[in-house]
Amino acid sequence: MTTAPSTPVRRLNTSKAMAEAIAQEMRANPEVIYLGEDVGSYGGIFSSTVGLLDEFGPTRIIDTPISETAFIGLGIGAAVEGMRPIVELMFADFMGVCLDQIYNHMAKIHFESGGHVKVPMVLTTGVGGGYSDGAQHSQCLWGTFGHLPGMKVVVPSNPADAKGLMTAAIRDDGPVVYMYHKGVMGLAWMAKNQRSIGPVPEGEYLVPIGTAAVAHEGADVTVVTLGLSVHHALDVAEKLAGEGIGVEVIDLRSVVPLDRETIVASVAKTGRLVVVDEDYLSYGLSGEVIASVVEADPGLLTAAPRRLAMPDIPIPYAHVLEYAALPRPERIEALVREVLA
Amino acid sequence: MTDPSTEPARVPDAVRLDLYSTMVLARTYELAIQREYHADKGPGFDIGKGLVPGEMHLAAGQEPVAAGVCAHLMVDDAVTATHRPHHFAIAHGVDLNRMTAEIFGRETGLGRGRGGHMHLFDPSTHFSCSGIIAEGYPPALGQAYAFKTRGTGNVAVAVTGEGAANQGAFHESLNLAALWKLPVLFVVEDNAWGISVPRSASTAVSSNAVRAAAYGIPGVRVEDNDVDAVYAAAGEAIARARAGQGPTLLEVATLRMLGHFEGDAQGYRPELAEVASHDPIPAYARRLQDAGILDEDAIARIATSAAARVEAAITFAKESPLPDPADVLKYAFAEEA
Ligand SMILES: Cc1ncc(C[n+]2csc(CCOP(=O)(O)OP(=O)(O)O)c2C)c(N)n1
């Protein structure tokens, strides 16, 4: 369900919408701080914090050393003491150097304390490829975060959701991993994407964590996806609508919790399911979505479910290879047609 | 901690000429890659476009570190470089054609176009690099361990930036190498910036060389991006390593002349206007001229020969075939012979 904006809207790109939510929450609550590499005068490598240093100063918008274990852990400790830190891991690909703090500490303290200790923290991180940044800087990895228990995982695909999910994440009393695909941020130096700029409500705006959106309605086939692939799926849905094919696009917005109800309701309507995931194919989100539908009611499907994901290879550098591996619009379209055939 | 830059280093004339030529080759390469990188990113700047897409980190200004260190290396010695790897690759003798082809994403490249500029692997020179900060340090330990076990007398050189010296892998590696007396030279290129963050805002000590004391190994800082001083300090450290006396930490105060990556406007950088005047290569040329080892003719000859090699490599890359998309699933696992 798309939450209808109730306040005035203007058009912003995704990174500005994200920074606006952070600024609003920082104004309202002095315990909200943002820390990470190059988040100060640089404004974040993916423009996640542009303008925030000017308004909030270096004690609340904090450049850290390149020491992810230490500064993510610091965020955890500050959150345990009741602050509301937002900590940026520049690229999700860097989780390897600091994963222990993330999955054994940030994500487990609440459980281990029997619910007595809260960790109200947001871990933001850039994900995704498509610009030849190679195998160590292009991964999505939301399946990994989603697999490890104890953290919510959100993935906005558009400016309004970026704002609404950030507000919700900051206010959440537990750890939320907020993963923004570089390709939806509306960055001046990446391929221009028409959907990375869109209407954003001006005032307080929340998108509840755990609710998927029906980004495009259709009666013939359900495409479940997230992040940049939503943009591709919408392009395909609009194209096929011209041929009288109804593609329903579900934008998950949240990997954990997963809105299984919305997925199942859509498949109940269309009978056909395609899952598109820029993360690795095996043991990941695409399998989870299909399992959720089959577990709910195997009779819903009138055709075998299909998935299009990053094949189980590291992401190649050369443009021709990367594009051969990524879930590009042409391949989404081909798979949708196959499922309908 | 010693400071070798207080006494002028004695470097043989022939070596100094080699150091100069190596620096010129590396610089010529960086500027040519810069040219090719920006040639077709427009209109505007789209990082994913062009013959060389993706992030590009150039090391112009840091050539003295690579030249001075690698002058002591044999082809069987290992180098693990950073996300800014070209100057070390060139100084260590990685094949220019195949490296360039990799940067252009070609099938003839070091990694058949799979790796890219931050992920260059050349087994013939034991060269590698990593896009993840400080993560080239640990593998260098293993290469050194193999050399030590086999008694080859080889060394491993591990490189990071001063920003990366705050990463856990850096400290763990120093400790382990010191403990096991591994033949490693740890090099820190202190260009004073970790992207937009100055060293003063990232590092609690003014010199990383003092950190060596925590692990009981020698720590040396070369203050002035001086290739002769780097050569002298690295020579001593590498000799120690070859003699089985264990690792050394060598930090060099160097200069990042360009942005962190190409496209970086460097608005955060107050000293930007002065950067060009600190270029170490013309300064070294003047010194060699004053010493009577280099004249205008030789400068021109070295420049021409570097340009010829670099342009030939770029031509090789451009004329090489792209990888076949049908092969996209290859190399995730060890291939059958
Ligand atoms: C673990 C990890 N964290 C962050 C980054 C992003 N990053 C790439 S280069 C860089 C700055 C490195 O600074 P320094 O080590 O001083 O090397 P320099 O770039 O100056 O050569 C950062 C933060 C990364 N690649 N890996």
XYZ file of C-alpha atoms and ligand atoms in Angstrom:
704
model
C 0.000 0.000 0.000
C 1.404 3.397 -0.932
C 1.067 5.864 1.925
C -0.533 8.991 0.526
C 1.486 12.075 1.467
C -0.637 14.282 3.693
C 1.563 17.389 3.640
C 2.662 19.666 0.771
C 5.047 18.021 -1.656
C 7.855 19.140 -3.918
C 10.213 17.263 -6.158
C 13.520 16.227 -4.632
C 16.082 13.648 -5.526
C 16.515 10.665 -3.243
C 19.683 11.840 -1.510
C 18.112 15.214 -0.656
C 14.996 13.503 0.638
C 17.130 11.272 2.836
C 19.138 14.210 4.175
C 15.927 16.135 4.821
C 14.578 13.390 7.042
C 17.835 13.292 8.968
C 17.836 17.067 9.409
C 14.251 17.113 10.636
C 14.895 14.386 13.155
C 18.118 16.065 14.301
C 16.253 19.330 14.871
C 13.617 17.537 16.891
C 15.968 15.383 18.939
C 19.436 16.417 20.112
C 20.339 12.769 20.692
C 20.386 12.098 16.938
C 23.915 12.220 15.508
C 25.379 11.055 12.184
C 28.855 9.616 11.879
C 30.963 7.927 9.235
C 33.672 8.457 6.666
C 33.494 11.685 4.657
C 30.034 12.589 5.942
C 31.136 16.086 7.017
C 32.503 18.623 4.567
C 32.280 16.134 1.700
C 28.591 15.563 2.411
C 28.847 11.798 2.014
C 30.331 10.088 -1.022
C 26.772 9.397 -2.199
C 25.462 12.776 -1.006
C 23.680 11.262 1.976
C 24.599 14.163 4.277
C 24.880 17.196 1.992
C 24.347 20.398 3.979
C 24.075 18.728 7.374
C 27.502 19.784 8.666
C 26.640 23.444 8.064
C 23.511 23.215 10.143
C 24.533 20.833 12.906
C 28.274 21.257 13.209
C 31.060 18.745 13.714
C 29.855 17.428 17.068
C 26.723 15.986 15.469
C 27.866 15.340 11.899
C 31.087 13.532 12.551
C 33.870 12.460 10.210
C 35.423 9.280 11.557
C 38.764 7.601 10.964
C 38.687 4.611 8.605
C 37.970 2.271 11.501
C 34.565 0.749 10.908
C 34.725 -1.727 13.767
C 35.432 1.098 16.190
C 32.943 3.669 14.976
C 30.076 1.263 14.347
C 30.731 -0.171 17.770
C 30.745 3.358 19.128
C 27.333 3.849 17.593
C 26.108 0.737 19.365
C 27.411 1.941 22.709
C 25.915 5.377 22.271
C 22.585 3.805 21.323
C 22.707 1.585 24.384
C 23.030 4.800 26.404
C 19.916 6.178 24.730
C 21.361 8.294 21.968
C 20.045 7.805 18.429
C 23.116 7.484 16.258
C 23.011 7.069 12.525
C 26.226 5.446 11.380
C 27.278 5.263 7.755
C 29.177 2.313 6.319
C 30.212 3.922 3.039
C 29.665 0.822 0.894
C 27.830 -2.299 2.097
C 30.759 -4.208 0.570
C 32.895 -3.068 3.516
C 30.768 -4.974 6.044
C 33.429 -7.645 6.148
C 35.808 -5.525 8.181
C 33.186 -4.748 10.852
C 30.580 -7.481 10.640
C 31.084 -8.660 14.184
C 29.917 -5.350 15.608
C 26.914 -5.472 13.300
C 25.591 -8.994 13.675
C 26.904 -10.125 17.043
C 26.420 -6.842 18.890
C 24.146 -4.315 17.242
C 21.686 -7.016 16.251
C 21.836 -9.334 19.277
C 22.046 -7.150 22.370
C 18.299 -6.652 22.618
C 17.676 -10.381 22.425
C 20.481 -11.370 24.738
C 19.325 -8.869 27.317
C 15.867 -10.386 27.248
C 14.573 -7.158 25.810
C 16.012 -5.020 28.589
C 18.598 -3.189 26.483
C 17.533 -1.267 23.403
C 19.814 -0.321 20.505
C 18.020 2.506 18.671
C 20.533 2.864 15.895
C 20.479 3.262 12.121
C 23.234 1.806 9.973
C 23.139 3.429 6.542
C 25.043 2.033 3.596
C 25.336 2.420 -0.165
C 24.676 -0.620 -2.342
C 24.425 -1.700 -5.926
C 26.328 -1.721 -9.181
C 25.901 -0.852 -12.806
C 28.785 1.595 -13.105
C 31.799 -0.732 -13.360
C 33.054 -0.278 -9.838
C 34.097 -3.892 -9.645
C 33.529 -6.821 -7.333
C 34.377 -5.073 -4.052
C 32.209 -1.970 -4.524
C 29.027 -3.066 -6.296
C 27.259 -5.611 -4.130
C 23.772 -5.345 -2.650
C 24.159 -7.834 0.201
C 20.739 -7.108 1.686
C 20.147 -10.835 1.687
C 23.082 -11.202 4.069
C 21.837 -8.523 6.450
C 18.336 -9.968 6.114
C 19.553 -13.461 6.929
C 21.233 -12.447 10.169
C 18.601 -11.978 12.876
C 17.915 -8.914 14.958
C 18.066 -6.020 12.538
C 15.387 -4.515 10.359
C 16.532 -3.901 6.805
C 14.986 -1.234 4.585
C 15.704 -0.398 0.950
C 14.002 2.727 -0.421
C 13.637 3.000 -4.181
C 12.348 6.560 -4.502
C 12.665 9.970 -2.821
C 9.440 9.902 -0.791
C 10.189 6.460 0.607
C 13.760 7.510 1.319
C 12.434 10.248 3.558
C 9.651 8.225 5.123
C 11.755 5.176 5.827
C 14.602 7.251 7.247
C 12.250 8.974 9.657
C 10.827 5.629 10.711
C 14.295 4.123 11.041
C 15.559 6.911 13.292
C 12.498 6.603 15.510
C 12.644 2.818 15.668
C 13.786 1.563 19.058
C 15.930 -1.160 17.506
C 18.688 -1.363 14.909
C 17.659 -0.611 11.341
C 19.941 -1.104 8.354
C 19.051 1.492 5.751
C 20.450 0.499 2.360
C 20.335 3.019 -0.444
C 21.057 1.966 -3.998
C 23.485 4.417 -5.564
C 21.501 4.285 -8.781
C 18.357 5.723 -7.156
C 20.030 8.580 -5.280
C 19.824 11.027 -8.184
C 23.555 11.693 -8.147
C 24.838 14.108 -10.779
C 27.679 11.754 -11.670
C 25.692 8.585 -12.279
C 23.427 7.565 -15.131
C 20.460 9.891 -14.943
C 17.347 8.100 -13.804
C 14.013 9.838 -14.181
C 12.556 8.102 -11.142
C 15.300 9.258 -8.786
C 13.589 12.639 -8.585
C 10.035 12.721 -7.345
C 7.482 14.301 -5.048
C 8.389 14.360 -1.373
C 6.115 15.575 1.441
C 7.504 18.629 3.176
C 6.782 18.101 6.845
C 7.047 15.067 9.054
C 6.645 11.999 6.894
C 6.828 8.357 7.874
C 6.689 5.154 5.875
C 6.072 2.317 8.313
C 8.844 -0.274 8.187
C 7.592 -3.615 6.925
C 5.022 -2.457 4.390
C 5.591 -3.114 0.718
C 4.152 -0.776 -1.896
C 2.178 -1.677 -4.992
C 4.200 0.518 -7.311
C 2.198 -0.415 -10.421
C -1.062 -2.310 -10.604
C -1.688 -5.135 -13.027
C -3.700 -8.337 -13.226
C -1.491 -10.711 -15.224
C 1.819 -11.138 -13.428
C 3.417 -9.992 -10.187
C 6.960 -8.697 -10.212
C 8.395 -8.484 -6.702
C 11.532 -6.421 -6.368
C 13.353 -3.585 -4.576
C 15.915 -0.832 -5.022
C 17.002 0.129 -8.524
C 15.256 -2.904 -9.986
C 11.925 -1.260 -9.091
C 12.750 1.435 -11.631
C 13.515 -1.163 -14.272
C 10.373 -3.143 -13.443
C 8.251 -0.010 -13.696
C 9.737 0.755 -17.105
C 8.814 -2.754 -18.217
C 5.327 -2.531 -16.684
C 4.638 0.736 -18.485
C 5.875 -0.672 -21.765
C 3.821 -3.865 -21.499
C 0.725 -1.953 -20.436
C 0.753 -0.586 -23.971
C 0.333 -4.175 -25.185
C -2.477 -4.858 -22.769
C -0.300 -6.890 -20.383
C -0.912 -6.075 -16.734
C 2.283 -6.196 -14.677
C 1.868 -5.615 -10.974
C 5.093 -4.303 -9.458
C 5.603 -4.787 -5.742
C 8.308 -2.585 -4.230
C 9.293 -4.440 -1.075
C 10.813 -1.336 0.617
C 11.654 -3.571 3.547
C 13.609 -6.820 3.500
C 13.071 -7.358 7.225
C 10.264 -7.498 8.122
C 9.125 -8.862 4.768
C 5.574 -7.880 3.843
C 4.447 -11.353 2.847
C 0.795 -10.352 2.941
C 1.114 -7.864 0.129
C 3.113 -10.327 -1.955
C 0.645 -13.146 -1.439
C -2.339 -10.893 -2.122
C -0.836 -9.825 -5.411
C -0.014 -13.358 -6.522
C -3.519 -14.405 -5.514
C -4.714 -11.847 -8.042
C -2.265 -12.551 -10.896
C -1.334 -16.194 -10.418
C 2.175 -15.543 -11.727
C 5.343 -14.464 -9.967
C 8.671 -13.070 -11.070
C 11.194 -11.989 -8.444
C 13.919 -9.559 -9.472
C 16.870 -9.135 -7.137
C 20.209 -7.403 -7.742
C 21.667 -9.387 -4.848
C 23.100 -12.885 -5.369
C 20.709 -15.566 -6.548
C 21.294 -18.464 -4.190
C 20.232 -18.545 -0.546
C 18.810 -15.052 -0.824
C 15.790 -12.815 -1.044
C 14.405 -14.241 -4.270
C 14.122 -17.722 -2.788
C 12.570 -16.282 0.359
C 9.850 -14.493 -1.578
C 8.950 -17.565 -3.581
C 8.981 -19.774 -0.497
C 6.663 -17.329 1.232
C 4.108 -17.599 -1.558
C 4.323 -21.358 -1.824
C 4.060 -21.770 1.936
C 1.021 -19.527 2.047
C -0.807 -21.469 -0.661
C 0.855 -23.455 -3.441
C -2.390 -23.272 -5.367
C -2.035 -19.552 -5.961
C 0.460 -20.037 -8.769
C -0.812 -20.898 -12.237
C 2.743 -20.994 -13.617
C 6.111 -21.836 -12.117
C 7.600 -18.836 -10.300
C 10.730 -17.371 -11.852
C 13.602 -15.279 -10.592
C 16.168 -12.954 -12.054
C 19.069 -12.151 -9.776
C 22.805 -11.598 -9.788
C 24.136 -15.012 -10.790
C 26.406 -16.540 -8.187
C 29.554 -14.783 -9.360
C 31.453 -11.795 -8.006
C 30.340 -8.682 -9.899
C 32.513 -8.243 -12.984
C 34.256 -4.970 -13.806
C 34.028 -4.780 -17.605
C 30.826 -3.070 -18.673
C 29.803 -5.835 -21.091
C 30.181 -8.467 -18.396
C 28.507 -6.492 -15.650
C 25.525 -5.790 -17.847
C 25.391 -9.447 -18.840
C 24.984 -10.299 -15.174
C 22.762 -7.527 -13.790
C 18.966 -7.738 -13.891
C 18.531 -5.200 -16.674
C 15.093 -4.147 -17.983
C 15.384 -6.240 -21.177
C 15.917 -9.374 -19.129
C 13.050 -8.537 -16.790
C 10.805 -8.055 -19.803
C 11.909 -11.334 -21.361
C 11.232 -13.247 -18.158
C 7.825 -11.656 -17.693
C 6.901 -12.676 -21.223
C 8.149 -16.198 -20.568
C 6.025 -16.570 -17.470
C 2.994 -15.386 -19.404
C 3.612 -17.665 -22.370
C 62.208 5.724 15.195
C 64.887 7.190 12.985
C 64.652 10.016 10.538
C 66.853 9.288 7.542
C 65.891 12.509 5.811
C 68.139 14.493 8.173
C 71.218 13.095 6.454
C 71.375 13.207 2.666
C 71.048 9.736 1.255
C 73.948 8.364 -0.809
C 72.401 6.826 -3.849
C 74.522 5.744 -6.822
C 74.078 7.862 -9.951
C 72.804 4.995 -12.084
C 70.186 4.193 -9.467
C 69.115 7.822 -9.329
C 68.571 7.835 -13.072
C 66.485 4.697 -12.766
C 64.457 6.210 -9.951
C 63.821 9.263 -12.082
C 62.822 7.203 -15.130
C 60.478 5.068 -13.060
C 58.777 8.134 -11.622
C 58.406 9.679 -15.059
C 56.937 6.474 -16.465
C 54.438 6.258 -13.617
C 53.459 9.910 -13.973
C 53.139 9.663 -17.737
C 50.912 6.673 -17.209
C 48.679 8.376 -14.656
C 48.173 11.416 -16.859
C 47.406 9.278 -19.887
C 44.870 7.248 -17.924
C 43.369 10.491 -16.656
C 43.024 11.700 -20.248
C 41.424 8.456 -21.416
C 39.188 8.287 -18.371
C 37.649 11.703 -18.936
C 37.580 11.526 -22.729
C 34.085 10.123 -22.978
C 32.301 10.603 -19.650
C 30.105 13.363 -20.992
C 27.941 15.258 -21.413
C 28.411 16.144 -17.773
C 30.270 13.424 -15.935
C 28.801 9.937 -15.822
C 31.118 7.649 -13.889
C 29.774 4.525 -15.567
C 30.441 5.733 -19.091
C 33.389 5.506 -21.424
C 36.235 3.194 -22.307
C 37.418 3.327 -18.687
C 34.333 3.284 -16.444
C 34.043 3.113 -12.666
C 36.078 4.789 -9.938
C 39.604 5.867 -10.811
C 42.236 6.628 -8.165
C 45.439 8.117 -9.515
C 48.704 8.385 -7.626
C 50.305 11.418 -9.266
C 52.665 12.925 -6.673
C 53.237 9.630 -4.865
C 55.753 8.206 -7.334
C 58.755 8.629 -4.986
C 57.325 6.023 -2.627
C 56.828 3.359 -5.253
C 60.062 4.071 -7.094
C 62.195 4.200 -3.956
C 60.787 1.006 -2.473
C 60.491 -1.120 -5.599
C 64.022 -0.314 -6.753
C 65.122 -2.889 -4.163
C 62.751 -5.612 -5.256
C 63.277 -8.649 -7.412
C 60.519 -9.972 -9.591
C 59.893 -12.785 -7.082
C 59.272 -10.341 -4.245
C 55.640 -9.594 -3.525
C 53.786 -6.290 -3.462
C 50.273 -5.811 -2.142
C 49.096 -2.355 -3.126
C 45.999 -0.307 -2.393
C 43.047 1.089 -4.334
C 45.635 3.545 -5.775
C 47.911 0.898 -7.258
C 49.333 1.958 -10.628
C 52.590 3.564 -9.484
C 53.505 0.501 -7.442
C 52.516 -1.835 -10.263
C 54.701 0.083 -12.699
C 57.641 0.363 -10.320
C 57.442 -3.374 -9.622
C 57.426 -4.214 -13.304
C 53.870 -5.347 -13.935
C 53.348 -5.652 -17.683
C 52.044 -2.299 -18.867
C 49.994 -3.673 -21.732
C 48.123 -6.211 -19.677
C 47.558 -3.782 -16.816
C 46.168 -1.194 -19.191
C 43.994 -3.755 -20.899
C 42.572 -4.632 -17.494
C 41.786 -1.006 -16.776
C 40.024 -0.854 -20.136
C 38.090 -4.019 -19.244
C 39.573 -6.177 -22.010
C 39.971 -9.931 -22.319
C 43.758 -9.461 -22.635
C 43.893 -7.724 -19.264
C 45.555 -9.087 -16.142
C 42.156 -10.232 -14.911
C 40.489 -10.706 -18.304
C 38.453 -7.579 -17.559
C 36.912 -9.108 -14.441
C 38.916 -7.179 -11.865
C 39.399 -3.576 -12.942
C 41.765 -0.866 -11.782
C 41.452 -1.565 -8.029
C 41.843 -5.305 -8.467
C 45.037 -5.996 -10.406
C 46.584 -9.429 -9.940
C 49.815 -10.439 -11.613
C 51.248 -13.753 -10.441
C 54.378 -13.274 -12.570
C 55.466 -10.364 -10.364
C 53.570 -11.434 -7.224
C 51.617 -8.189 -7.455
C 48.136 -7.613 -6.127
C 45.974 -4.838 -4.754
C 42.707 -4.386 -2.884
C 39.820 -1.956 -2.918
C 39.099 -2.565 0.748
C 41.164 -0.369 3.026
C 44.163 -2.018 4.750
C 43.128 -5.439 3.528
C 46.305 -5.860 1.498
C 48.329 -6.098 4.697
C 47.228 -9.570 5.855
C 47.861 -11.386 2.554
C 51.387 -9.948 2.492
C 52.015 -11.868 5.706
C 51.138 -15.093 3.973
C 53.384 -14.393 1.033
C 56.194 -13.555 3.442
C 55.442 -16.739 5.365
C 55.761 -18.769 2.171
C 59.074 -17.074 1.335
C 60.403 -17.644 4.831
C 59.314 -21.257 4.956
C 60.924 -21.969 1.613
C 64.043 -19.998 2.509
C 63.986 -18.004 -0.720
C 65.192 -14.739 0.807
C 62.282 -12.937 -0.794
C 60.279 -10.191 0.877
C 56.709 -8.956 0.756
C 55.918 -5.256 0.600
C 52.513 -4.212 1.906
C 51.208 -0.724 1.170
C 48.475 1.381 2.761
C 47.588 5.035 3.044
C 47.798 6.909 6.326
C 44.014 6.788 6.560
C 44.101 3.004 6.378
C 46.600 2.816 9.213
C 43.647 3.230 11.586
C 42.093 -0.008 10.433
C 42.245 -3.150 12.532
C 43.926 -5.199 9.812
C 46.883 -2.824 9.903
C 47.558 -3.362 13.600
C 46.864 -7.083 13.597
C 49.276 -7.523 10.711
C 52.066 -5.561 12.359
C 51.779 -7.634 15.475
C 51.718 -10.975 13.717
C 54.593 -10.146 11.387
C 56.669 -8.883 14.303
C 55.856 -11.954 16.371
C 56.874 -14.369 13.630
C 59.697 -12.200 12.253
C 58.222 -12.323 8.782
C 60.133 -10.726 5.913
C 57.731 -7.838 5.327
C 58.108 -4.154 4.646
C 54.998 -2.274 5.699
C 54.743 0.957 3.743
C 52.422 3.830 4.650
C 51.877 6.479 2.013
C 50.977 9.533 4.044
C 49.426 11.915 1.547
C 47.698 13.677 4.450
C 44.195 12.935 3.162
C 41.816 10.000 3.504
C 39.366 11.126 0.832
C 38.195 14.396 2.469
C 39.438 13.731 5.979
C 42.809 15.250 6.888
C 45.285 13.181 8.850
C 44.847 15.510 11.822
C 41.195 14.464 12.033
C 41.815 10.750 11.601
C 44.995 9.822 13.399
C 45.966 10.376 17.014
C 49.701 10.412 16.332
C 51.476 12.721 13.925
C 53.616 9.917 12.532
C 52.588 6.343 11.922
C 56.208 5.333 12.302
C 55.862 5.613 16.080
C 53.208 2.922 15.979
C 55.930 0.420 15.133
C 57.159 0.729 18.709
C 53.955 -0.917 19.911
C 55.035 -4.059 18.070
C 58.736 -3.889 18.799
C 59.803 -3.320 15.208
C 61.681 -0.422 13.605
C 59.577 2.521 12.463
C 60.947 5.023 9.986
C 59.363 8.158 8.643
C 60.650 9.931 5.544
C 59.433 13.480 5.824
C 59.671 15.032 2.431
C 58.553 12.823 -0.461
C 62.204 12.495 -1.390
C 62.888 9.470 -3.555
C 66.549 9.230 -2.491
C 65.526 9.143 1.155
C 62.818 6.558 0.464
C 65.363 4.473 -1.439
C 67.801 4.580 1.458
C 65.242 3.790 4.136
C 63.585 1.022 2.141
C 66.982 -0.475 1.336
C 67.827 -0.864 4.972
C 64.432 -2.306 5.848
C 64.396 -4.763 2.979
C 67.927 -5.920 3.803
C 66.801 -6.567 7.379
C 63.828 -8.534 6.130
C 65.953 -10.615 3.745
C 68.380 -11.300 6.572
C 65.601 -12.801 8.673
C 65.369 -9.903 11.113
C 61.679 -9.292 10.556
C 59.435 -6.465 9.483
C 59.860 -2.701 9.375
C 57.250 0.035 9.166
C 58.157 2.793 6.712
C 55.999 5.882 6.399
C 56.610 8.456 3.699
C 55.131 11.950 3.741
C 53.956 12.176 0.164
C 51.567 14.218 -1.955
C 48.226 13.459 -3.525
C 48.295 15.858 -6.438
C 44.846 14.923 -7.789
C 41.465 14.263 -6.243
C 40.804 11.147 -4.212
C 39.160 9.801 -7.331
C 38.736 11.353 -10.701
C 35.738 13.639 -10.529
C 36.499 14.703 -6.948
C 36.266 18.521 -6.888
C 38.267 18.647 -3.610
C 36.230 21.501 -2.131
C 37.407 20.307 1.288
C 41.070 20.945 0.505
C 42.477 24.320 1.600
C 46.004 23.879 0.244
C 44.901 22.884 -3.229
C 46.391 25.897 -5.018
C 49.899 25.058 -3.804
C 49.836 21.402 -4.670
C 51.401 21.670 -8.126
C 54.383 23.577 -6.747
C 55.259 20.571 -4.557
C 55.474 18.180 -7.503
C 58.348 15.833 -6.600
C 59.347 14.953 -10.166
C 60.580 18.320 -11.506
C 62.217 18.888 -8.124
C 64.155 15.654 -8.500
C 65.070 16.478 -12.088
C 66.565 19.773 -10.896
C 68.519 17.990 -8.200
C 69.908 15.482 -10.661
C 70.773 18.303 -13.048
C 72.587 20.138 -10.253
C 74.481 16.950 -9.514
C 75.412 16.740 -13.178
C 73.730 13.356 -13.719
C 70.891 14.555 -15.910
C 70.672 17.116 -18.696
C 67.904 18.505 -20.864
C 68.561 15.921 -23.550
C 68.258 13.050 -21.137
C 65.097 14.544 -19.634
C 63.564 14.707 -23.097
C 64.714 11.194 -23.952
C 63.246 9.736 -20.778
C 59.985 11.587 -21.368
C 59.737 10.410 -24.959
C 60.451 6.831 -24.111
C 57.882 6.863 -21.286
C 55.274 8.388 -23.565
C 55.958 5.789 -26.231
C 55.558 2.898 -23.796
C 52.407 4.336 -22.288
C 50.742 5.151 -25.594
C 51.633 1.701 -26.892
C 49.959 0.173 -23.849
C 46.853 2.256 -24.369
C 46.736 1.299 -28.026
C 47.167 -2.340 -27.059
C 44.276 -2.014 -24.634
C 41.991 -0.263 -27.077
C 42.709 -2.776 -29.815
C 42.178 -5.752 -27.537
C 38.884 -7.638 -27.636
C 36.212 -7.118 -25.026
C 35.323 -10.141 -22.919
C 32.558 -12.340 -24.318
C 29.374 -11.878 -22.270
C 28.746 -15.593 -22.750
C 31.717 -16.206 -20.441
C 30.232 -14.195 -17.601
C 29.883 -17.159 -15.252
C 33.522 -18.235 -15.575
C 36.242 -18.003 -12.931
C 34.067 -18.035 -9.810
C 35.696 -21.401 -9.115
C 39.051 -22.882 -10.045
C 38.769 -23.874 -13.672
C 39.762 -27.283 -14.895
C 43.082 -27.103 -16.715
C 37.220 -0.842 4.735
C 37.056 0.327 3.853
N 36.524 1.452 4.363
C 36.360 2.543 3.579
C 36.730 2.514 2.269
C 36.496 3.724 1.381
N 37.735 4.407 1.080
C 38.447 4.121 -0.033
S 39.853 4.972 -0.108
C 39.544 5.733 1.363
C 40.537 6.691 1.905
C 41.853 6.059 2.035
O 42.764 6.955 2.550
P 44.262 6.537 2.680
O 44.374 5.204 3.323
O 44.959 7.648 3.349
O 44.748 6.344 1.177
P 44.710 7.375 -0.026
O 43.376 7.255 -0.673
O 44.961 8.723 0.520
O 45.771 6.899 -0.963
C 38.339 5.321 1.895
C 37.741 5.820 3.130
C 37.263 1.307 1.755
N 37.621 1.180 0.478
N 37.427 0.244 2.563
